[in-house]
PDB file of C-alpha atoms in Angstrom:
ATOM      1  CA  VAL A   1     308.403  75.221 120.519  1.00 49.00           C
ATOM      2  CA  ILE A   2     308.799  78.975 120.156  1.00 57.00           C
ATOM      3  CA  SER A   3     311.121  81.362 121.965  1.00 50.00           C
ATOM      4  CA  GLU A   4     310.217  85.066 121.772  1.00 54.00           C
ATOM      5  CA  TYR A   5     310.201  88.102 123.963  1.00 50.00           C
ATOM      6  CA  ASP A   6     307.122  88.006 126.221  1.00 54.00           C
ATOM      7  CA  TYR A   7     305.227  90.227 128.655  1.00 52.00           C
ATOM      8  CA  GLN A   8     307.582  89.125 131.517  1.00 57.00           C
ATOM      9  CA  GLY A   9     310.675  90.227 129.614  1.00 64.00           C
ATOM     10  CA  SER A  10     311.772  86.661 129.039  1.00 62.00           C
ATOM     11  CA  TYR A  11     312.707  84.543 126.031  1.00 61.00           C
ATOM     12  CA  LYS A  12     311.611  81.316 127.843  1.00 65.00           C
ATOM     13  CA  PRO A  13     310.535  78.741 125.210  1.00 65.00           C
ATOM     14  CA  GLN A  14     306.790  78.057 125.006  1.00 68.00           C
ATOM     15  CA  VAL A  15     305.127  74.985 123.534  1.00 71.00           C
ATOM     16  CA  GLU A  16     302.727  76.319 120.896  1.00 72.00           C
ATOM     17  CA  LEU A  17     301.764  72.956 119.296  1.00 77.00           C
ATOM     18  CA  ALA A  18     301.690  69.500 120.836  1.00 86.00           C
ATOM     19  CA  HIS A  19     298.919  67.267 119.643  1.00 88.00           C
ATOM     20  CA  VAL A  20     298.051  63.918 118.029  1.00 95.00           C
ATOM     21  CA  LYS A  21     295.949  63.840 114.888  1.00 94.00           C
ATOM     22  CA  TYR A  22     293.860  60.979 113.496  1.00 96.00           C
ATOM     23  CA  ALA A  23     292.186  60.915 110.086  1.00 96.00           C
ATOM     24  CA  PHE A  24     289.021  58.787 110.238  1.00 96.00           C
ATOM     25  CA  THR A  25     288.637  59.383 106.473  1.00 96.00           C
ATOM     26  CA  PRO A  26     290.375  61.635 103.987  1.00 94.00           C
ATOM     27  CA  ALA A  27     287.655  64.181 104.742  1.00 96.00           C
ATOM     28  CA  LEU A  28     287.492  63.950 108.515  1.00 97.00           C
ATOM     29  CA  GLN A  29     290.323  64.500 110.955  1.00 97.00           C
ATOM     30  CA  VAL A  30     290.441  64.959 114.726  1.00 97.00           C
ATOM     31  CA  ARG A  31     293.205  66.454 116.898  1.00 96.00           C
ATOM     32  CA  ALA A  32     293.705  66.303 120.656  1.00 96.00           C
ATOM     33  CA  GLY A  33     296.318  68.202 122.662  1.00 95.00           C
ATOM     34  CA  ARG A  34     297.609  71.733 122.150  1.00 92.00           C
ATOM     35  CA  PHE A  35     296.738  73.539 118.918  1.00 92.00           C
ATOM     36  CA  THR A  36     296.087  77.075 117.734  1.00 90.00           C
ATOM     37  CA  ALA A  37     292.508  78.292 118.141  1.00 93.00           C
ATOM     38  CA  PRO A  38     291.045  78.539 114.622  1.00 94.00           C
ATOM     39  CA  ILE A  39     289.713  82.074 114.997  1.00 94.00           C
ATOM     40  CA  PHE A  40     291.671  83.735 112.144  1.00 94.00           C
ATOM     41  CA  MET A  41     292.347  82.998 108.502  1.00 93.00           C
ATOM     42  CA  LEU A  42     296.026  82.430 109.271  1.00 91.00           C
ATOM     43  CA  SER A  43     295.749  80.951 112.768  1.00 87.00           C
ATOM     44  CA  GLU A  44     297.812  77.899 111.929  1.00 82.00           C
ATOM     45  CA  TYR A  45     300.635  79.887 110.294  1.00 75.00           C
ATOM     46  CA  ARG A  46     300.694  83.143 112.248  1.00 68.00           C
ATOM     47  CA  LYS A  47     304.300  82.562 113.378  1.00 60.00           C
ATOM     48  CA  VAL A  48     305.574  80.882 110.222  1.00 65.00           C
ATOM     49  CA  GLY A  49     306.902  83.793 108.179  1.00 62.00           C
ATOM     50  CA  TYR A  50     307.403  82.012 104.860  1.00 65.00           C
ATOM     51  CA  ALA A  51     303.708  80.978 104.821  1.00 74.00           C
ATOM     52  CA  MET A  52     302.567  84.633 104.772  1.00 83.00           C
ATOM     53  CA  PRO A  53     303.396  87.791 102.740  1.00 84.00           C
ATOM     54  CA  TRP A  54     304.618  89.462 105.995  1.00 86.00           C
ATOM     55  CA  VAL A  55     307.020  88.427 108.815  1.00 80.00           C
ATOM     56  CA  ARG A  56     304.100  88.483 111.215  1.00 81.00           C
ATOM     57  CA  PRO A  57     300.353  89.140 110.647  1.00 87.00           C
ATOM     58  CA  PRO A  58     298.959  92.591 111.683  1.00 91.00           C
ATOM     59  CA  VAL A  59     299.098  92.898 115.492  1.00 90.00           C
ATOM     60  CA  GLU A  60     295.893  94.958 115.511  1.00 92.00           C
ATOM     61  CA  VAL A  61     293.969  91.834 114.619  1.00 93.00           C
ATOM     62  CA  TYR A  62     296.173  88.854 115.622  1.00 90.00           C
ATOM     63  CA  ASP A  63     297.221  90.132 118.981  1.00 84.00           C
ATOM     64  CA  ILE A  64     294.748  87.790 120.845  1.00 82.00           C
ATOM     65  CA  ALA A  65     295.661  84.565 119.063  1.00 81.00           C
ATOM     66  CA  VAL A  66     295.936  81.720 121.593  1.00 87.00           C
ATOM     67  CA  SER A  67     296.848  78.024 121.738  1.00 89.00           C
ATOM     68  CA  LEU A  68     294.161  75.789 123.218  1.00 93.00           C
ATOM     69  CA  ASP A  69     294.513  72.622 125.226  1.00 95.00           C
ATOM     70  CA  GLY A  70     291.643  70.516 124.029  1.00 96.00           C
ATOM     71  CA  ALA A  71     290.354  68.873 120.864  1.00 97.00           C
ATOM     72  CA  ASP A  72     289.056  69.833 117.445  1.00 97.00           C
ATOM     73  CA  ALA A  73     287.526  68.174 114.375  1.00 98.00           C
ATOM     74  CA  THR A  74     287.695  69.274 110.726  1.00 97.00           C
ATOM     75  CA  TYR A  75     285.457  68.015 107.936  1.00 98.00           C
ATOM     76  CA  LYS A  76     286.301  68.862 104.318  1.00 97.00           C
ATOM     77  CA  PHE A  77     283.927  68.545 101.342  1.00 97.00           C
ATOM     78  CA  ASN A  78     283.136  70.097  97.943  1.00 97.00           C
ATOM     79  CA  LEU A  79     280.142  72.068  96.864  1.00 96.00           C
ATOM     80  CA  GLY A  80     280.569  72.150  93.098  1.00 94.00           C
ATOM     81  CA  ASP A  81     283.806  74.011  92.423  1.00 95.00           C
ATOM     82  CA  VAL A  82     284.004  75.260  96.016  1.00 97.00           C
ATOM     83  CA  ALA A  83     286.293  73.435  98.481  1.00 97.00           C
ATOM     84  CA  MET A  84     284.718  73.757 101.940  1.00 98.00           C
ATOM     85  CA  SER A  85     285.933  72.949 105.424  1.00 97.00           C
ATOM     86  CA  VAL A  86     284.076  73.060 108.749  1.00 98.00           C
ATOM     87  CA  GLN A  87     286.090  73.042 112.007  1.00 98.00           C
ATOM     88  CA  LEU A  88     284.812  72.667 115.552  1.00 98.00           C
ATOM     89  CA  ALA A  89     287.204  73.296 118.418  1.00 97.00           C
ATOM     90  CA  ALA A  90     286.977  73.335 122.226  1.00 97.00           C
ATOM     91  CA  GLY A  91     289.533  73.836 124.984  1.00 96.00           C
ATOM     92  CA  ASP A  92     291.215  76.032 127.552  1.00 96.00           C
ATOM     93  CA  ALA A  93     294.322  78.230 127.462  1.00 91.00           C
ATOM     94  CA  ASP A  94     296.599  79.928 129.994  1.00 87.00           C
ATOM     95  CA  GLU A  95     298.318  82.884 128.360  1.00 80.00           C
ATOM     96  CA  GLY A  96     299.942  84.261 131.477  1.00 76.00           C
ATOM     97  CA  THR A  97     298.146  87.624 131.452  1.00 77.00           C
ATOM     98  CA  PHE A  98     294.729  85.958 131.072  1.00 83.00           C
ATOM     99  CA  GLU A  99     293.048  82.525 131.097  1.00 90.00           C
ATOM    100  CA  VAL A 100     290.556  81.214 128.547  1.00 92.00           C
ATOM    101  CA  ASN A 101     288.116  78.589 129.826  1.00 93.00           C
ATOM    102  CA  ASP A 102     285.448  76.539 128.097  1.00 95.00           C
ATOM    103  CA  ALA A 103     286.257  78.017 124.673  1.00 95.00           C
ATOM    104  CA  ARG A 104     284.119  76.782 121.821  1.00 97.00           C
ATOM    105  CA  THR A 105     284.778  77.768 118.194  1.00 97.00           C
ATOM    106  CA  LEU A 106     283.097  77.151 114.858  1.00 98.00           C
ATOM    107  CA  ALA A 107     285.193  78.033 111.790  1.00 98.00           C
ATOM    108  CA  LEU A 108     284.188  77.867 108.125  1.00 98.00           C
ATOM    109  CA  ARG A 109     286.444  78.181 105.099  1.00 98.00           C
ATOM    110  CA  ALA A 110     285.574  78.229 101.382  1.00 98.00           C
ATOM    111  CA  GLU A 111     288.108  78.202  98.538  1.00 97.00           C
ATOM    112  CA  PHE A 112     287.209  78.799  94.897  1.00 97.00           C
ATOM    113  CA  GLY A 113     289.445  79.961  92.102  1.00 95.00           C
ATOM    114  CA  SER A 114     291.877  82.487  93.553  1.00 96.00           C
ATOM    115  CA  SER A 115     289.574  83.396  96.420  1.00 97.00           C
ATOM    116  CA  THR A 116     289.365  82.266 100.015  1.00 97.00           C
ATOM    117  CA  VAL A 117     286.547  83.237 102.412  1.00 98.00           C
ATOM    118  CA  PHE A 118     286.788  82.556 106.142  1.00 98.00           C
ATOM    119  CA  ALA A 119     284.396  83.098 109.099  1.00 98.00           C
ATOM    120  CA  SER A 120     284.519  82.058 112.689  1.00 98.00           C
ATOM    121  CA  TYR A 121     282.483  82.468 115.859  1.00 98.00           C
ATOM    122  CA  SER A 122     283.725  81.760 119.390  1.00 97.00           C
ATOM    123  CA  GLN A 123     282.358  81.754 122.926  1.00 96.00           C
ATOM    124  CA  THR A 124     284.459  81.512 126.010  1.00 95.00           C
ATOM    125  CA  LYS A 125     284.840  82.531 129.651  1.00 94.00           C
ATOM    126  CA  ILE A 126     287.860  84.679 130.533  1.00 91.00           C
ATOM    127  CA  ASP A 127     289.787  85.344 133.767  1.00 90.00           C
ATOM    128  CA  ALA A 128     292.432  87.991 134.057  1.00 83.00           C
ATOM    129  CA  PRO A 129     294.226  89.559 137.022  1.00 79.00           C
ATOM    130  CA  THR A 130     292.958  93.048 137.690  1.00 75.00           C
ATOM    131  CA  THR A 131     294.232  95.767 139.978  1.00 70.00           C
ATOM    132  CA  PRO A 132     294.002  94.882 143.660  1.00 78.00           C
ATOM    133  CA  LEU A 133     292.745  98.435 144.139  1.00 80.00           C
ATOM    134  CA  LEU A 134     289.308  97.088 143.171  1.00 85.00           C
ATOM    135  CA  ALA A 135     289.179  95.881 146.784  1.00 84.00           C
ATOM    136  CA  LEU A 136     288.581  99.504 147.674  1.00 87.00           C
ATOM    137  CA  TYR A 137     285.041  99.190 146.309  1.00 91.00           C
ATOM    138  CA  ARG A 138     283.113  98.146 149.369  1.00 90.00           C
ATOM    139  CA  GLY A 139     279.631  98.688 150.766  1.00 91.00           C
ATOM    140  CA  PRO A 140     277.385 100.242 148.120  1.00 90.00           C
ATOM    141  CA  LEU A 141     280.242 100.196 145.588  1.00 92.00           C
ATOM    142  CA  ALA A 142     281.030  96.476 145.988  1.00 91.00           C
ATOM    143  CA  ALA A 143     278.793  95.489 143.092  1.00 90.00           C
ATOM    144  CA  LEU A 144     280.511  98.010 140.794  1.00 90.00           C
ATOM    145  CA  GLY A 145     283.954  96.647 141.722  1.00 89.00           C
ATOM    146  CA  ALA A 146     282.815  93.095 141.097  1.00 88.00           C
ATOM    147  CA  GLN A 147     281.334  94.031 137.719  1.00 87.00           C
ATOM    148  CA  TYR A 148     284.617  95.441 136.387  1.00 88.00           C
ATOM    149  CA  ALA A 149     286.736  92.584 137.711  1.00 87.00           C
ATOM    150  CA  ILE A 150     287.477  89.997 134.953  1.00 87.00           C
ATOM    151  CA  ASP A 151     286.456  86.798 136.697  1.00 87.00           C
ATOM    152  CA  GLY A 152     284.856  84.077 134.604  1.00 89.00           C
ATOM    153  CA  ASP A 153     283.190  86.664 132.360  1.00 91.00           C
ATOM    154  CA  ASP A 154     281.524  85.670 129.101  1.00 93.00           C
ATOM    155  CA  LEU A 155     283.249  86.706 125.923  1.00 93.00           C
ATOM    156  CA  GLU A 156     282.257  86.387 122.230  1.00 96.00           C
ATOM    157  CA  PHE A 157     284.581  86.657 119.239  1.00 96.00           C
ATOM    158  CA  THR A 158     283.557  86.902 115.604  1.00 97.00           C
ATOM    159  CA  SER A 159     285.789  87.139 112.551  1.00 97.00           C
ATOM    160  CA  PHE A 160     285.430  87.349 108.776  1.00 98.00           C
ATOM    161  CA  GLY A 161     288.151  87.311 106.197  1.00 97.00           C
ATOM    162  CA  TYR A 162     288.674  87.344 102.450  1.00 98.00           C
ATOM    163  CA  ALA A 163     291.785  86.780 100.368  1.00 97.00           C
ATOM    164  CA  PHE A 164     292.269  87.023  96.611  1.00 97.00           C
ATOM    165  CA  ASP A 165     295.589  85.710  95.305  1.00 96.00           C
ATOM    166  CA  PRO A 166     295.905  84.980  91.520  1.00 95.00           C
ATOM    167  CA  GLY A 167     299.696  84.600  91.865  1.00 92.00           C
ATOM    168  CA  SER A 168     301.191  87.861  90.529  1.00 94.00           C
ATOM    169  CA  TRP A 169     299.533  89.966  93.275  1.00 96.00           C
ATOM    170  CA  PHE A 170     297.384  89.530  96.370  1.00 97.00           C
ATOM    171  CA  LEU A 171     294.751  91.396  98.349  1.00 97.00           C
ATOM    172  CA  ARG A 172     293.516  90.166 101.753  1.00 97.00           C
ATOM    173  CA  GLY A 173     291.732  91.513 104.787  1.00 97.00           C
ATOM    174  CA  GLU A 174     290.051  90.434 108.023  1.00 98.00           C
ATOM    175  CA  VAL A 175     287.555  92.058 110.410  1.00 98.00           C
ATOM    176  CA  THR A 176     287.105  90.848 113.930  1.00 97.00           C
ATOM    177  CA  ARG A 177     284.821  91.912 116.787  1.00 96.00           C
ATOM    178  CA  ILE A 178     285.033  91.264 120.523  1.00 93.00           C
ATOM    179  CA  THR A 179     281.936  91.586 122.634  1.00 93.00           C
ATOM    180  CA  GLY A 180     281.048  90.612 126.165  1.00 90.00           C
ATOM    181  CA  GLU A 181     280.251  91.734 129.697  1.00 86.00           C
ATOM    182  CA  ASP A 182     281.144  95.213 130.978  1.00 83.00           C
ATOM    183  CA  ASN A 183     284.532  94.951 132.672  1.00 85.00           C
ATOM    184  CA  LEU A 184     288.076  96.314 132.253  1.00 82.00           C
ATOM    185  CA  LEU A 185     288.590  94.283 129.073  1.00 83.00           C
ATOM    186  CA  ALA A 186     288.370  96.326 125.904  1.00 81.00           C
ATOM    187  CA  LYS A 187     285.545  95.467 123.465  1.00 88.00           C
ATOM    188  CA  ASN A 188     286.592  96.468 119.991  1.00 92.00           C
ATOM    189  CA  THR A 189     286.290  95.954 116.250  1.00 95.00           C
ATOM    190  CA  ASN A 190     289.619  95.315 114.604  1.00 96.00           C
ATOM    191  CA  ALA A 191     290.516  95.135 110.911  1.00 97.00           C
ATOM    192  CA  TYR A 192     293.349  95.139 108.383  1.00 97.00           C
ATOM    193  CA  LEU A 193     293.610  95.290 104.599  1.00 98.00           C
ATOM    194  CA  SER A 194     296.815  94.325 102.841  1.00 97.00           C
ATOM    195  CA  GLY A 195     297.873  94.149  99.220  1.00 97.00           C
ATOM    196  CA  GLY A 196     301.071  93.474  97.338  1.00 96.00           C
ATOM    197  CA  ILE A 197     302.622  92.695  93.986  1.00 96.00           C
ATOM    198  CA  ARG A 198     305.073  89.850  93.274  1.00 94.00           C
ATOM    199  CA  THR A 199     307.811  90.917  91.009  1.00 93.00           C
ATOM    200  CA  GLY A 200     310.776  88.605  90.683  1.00 91.00           C
ATOM    201  CA  ALA A 201     312.209  87.678  94.112  1.00 92.00           C
ATOM    202  CA  PHE A 202     310.446  90.641  95.811  1.00 93.00           C
ATOM    203  CA  THR A 203     306.913  91.227  97.023  1.00 94.00           C
ATOM    204  CA  PRO A 204     306.381  94.816  98.062  1.00 95.00           C
ATOM    205  CA  TYR A 205     303.225  95.347 100.053  1.00 96.00           C
ATOM    206  CA  MET A 206     301.205  97.849 102.057  1.00 97.00           C
ATOM    207  CA  THR A 207     298.946  97.089 105.082  1.00 97.00           C
ATOM    208  CA  LEU A 208     296.377  99.344 106.686  1.00 97.00           C
ATOM    209  CA  ALA A 209     295.190  98.250 110.127  1.00 97.00           C
ATOM    210  CA  GLN A 210     293.154  99.632 112.969  1.00 96.00           C
ATOM    211  CA  VAL A 211     291.638  98.943 116.379  1.00 94.00           C
ATOM    212  CA  HIS A 212     288.299 100.672 116.882  1.00 92.00           C
ATOM    213  CA  LEU A 213     287.200 100.799 120.475  1.00 89.00           C
ATOM    214  CA  ASP A 214     283.557  99.909 121.115  1.00 88.00           C
ATOM    215  CA  SER A 215     283.621 100.098 124.890  1.00 84.00           C
ATOM    216  CA  ASP A 216     283.718 103.049 127.284  1.00 83.00           C
ATOM    217  CA  THR A 217     286.976 104.700 128.397  1.00 85.00           C
ATOM    218  CA  SER A 218     285.216 106.091 131.447  1.00 88.00           C
ATOM    219  CA  ILE A 219     282.050 105.538 133.508  1.00 89.00           C
ATOM    220  CA  GLY A 220     282.214 109.085 134.824  1.00 90.00           C
ATOM    221  CA  ALA A 221     280.655 109.878 138.171  1.00 89.00           C
ATOM    222  CA  ARG A 222     279.648 106.274 138.730  1.00 90.00           C
ATOM    223  CA  ASP A 223     283.246 105.753 139.860  1.00 91.00           C
ATOM    224  CA  PRO A 224     283.868 108.147 142.798  1.00 91.00           C
ATOM    225  CA  ILE A 225     287.139 106.301 143.662  1.00 91.00           C
ATOM    226  CA  GLY A 226     288.603 106.618 140.149  1.00 89.00           C
ATOM    227  CA  VAL A 227     290.341 103.217 139.883  1.00 88.00           C
ATOM    228  CA  ILE A 228     287.907 101.835 137.262  1.00 88.00           C
ATOM    229  CA  ASN A 229     288.055 105.064 135.188  1.00 89.00           C
ATOM    230  CA  ALA A 230     291.881 104.908 135.247  1.00 87.00           C
ATOM    231  CA  GLY A 231     291.886 101.193 134.224  1.00 83.00           C
ATOM    232  CA  LEU A 232     289.444 101.865 131.327  1.00 85.00           C
ATOM    233  CA  SER A 233     291.396 104.849 130.066  1.00 83.00           C
ATOM    234  CA  THR A 234     294.787 103.154 130.106  1.00 78.00           C
ATOM    235  CA  THR A 235     293.831  99.742 128.710  1.00 72.00           C
ATOM    236  CA  ASN A 236     291.223 100.762 126.124  1.00 74.00           C
ATOM    237  CA  ALA A 237     292.429 102.768 123.131  1.00 78.00           C
ATOM    238  CA  ASN A 238     291.966 103.188 119.422  1.00 87.00           C
ATOM    239  CA  GLN A 239     294.879 102.458 117.152  1.00 90.00           C
ATOM    240  CA  LYS A 240     295.777 102.820 113.449  1.00 93.00           C
ATOM    241  CA  SER A 241     298.795 101.882 111.475  1.00 95.00           C
ATOM    242  CA  ILE A 242     300.225 101.921 107.926  1.00 95.00           C
ATOM    243  CA  THR A 243     302.906  99.430 107.083  1.00 95.00           C
ATOM    244  CA  LEU A 244     305.095  99.432 103.971  1.00 95.00           C
ATOM    245  CA  GLY A 245     307.442  96.475 103.433  1.00 93.00           C
ATOM    246  CA  THR A 246     308.696  93.908 101.012  1.00 92.00           C
ATOM    247  CA  ARG A 247     309.327  90.201 101.072  1.00 89.00           C
ATOM    248  CA  TRP A 248     312.437  88.764  99.496  1.00 88.00           C
ATOM    249  CA  ASP A 249     312.442  85.080  98.503  1.00 83.00           C
TER     250      ASP A 249
END
């Protein structure tokens, strides 16, 4: 259970994890209930500060992390000196500002020496409340209004990450990409790169992160009413950040 400031200006506690897990063998385990969608390297620990070099992972990438109500299965095995895991997950989520339905995720992880490689691919359908002003698009503009409404639209999410951590220092990064149907939801490529040095009780670090917008911020004269153009320009934006900090253990 987590209590944090949300989009409604409330600290109402939310259930992030609530599942049962059964291990059929030491290599194969299955969960059913509520769990974090395995779409990032640090999905399971994104709100557990001591498990990461930062208080929270970079928001440019981790902003869309969700908890699914469904089931997943993880199989672990070795390929020589490489420890592998394959995870399949399926479920739905209600995040308040949007709903995720029929989500399906395949996640792969490989660990060897001081390195970890991660990749995931997800498909889902998404519903989100859009401005009621889209009702103004009638007659010959009705199809345009329906196109930009977010109502059961297909969405694809791909991620790739790499981490190198020999102990005295670390370097890690992730790249994600969101693609899907043309609507008011931004399609973007997001990334971060973070590195730090462990010296005594302190771990100073620097993180570079960005959101690169891949979708339009306007459809121009195709929108004579202007509501869609206004929605695209206000919700879709590029972003960059540089973070300097230190961890004290």
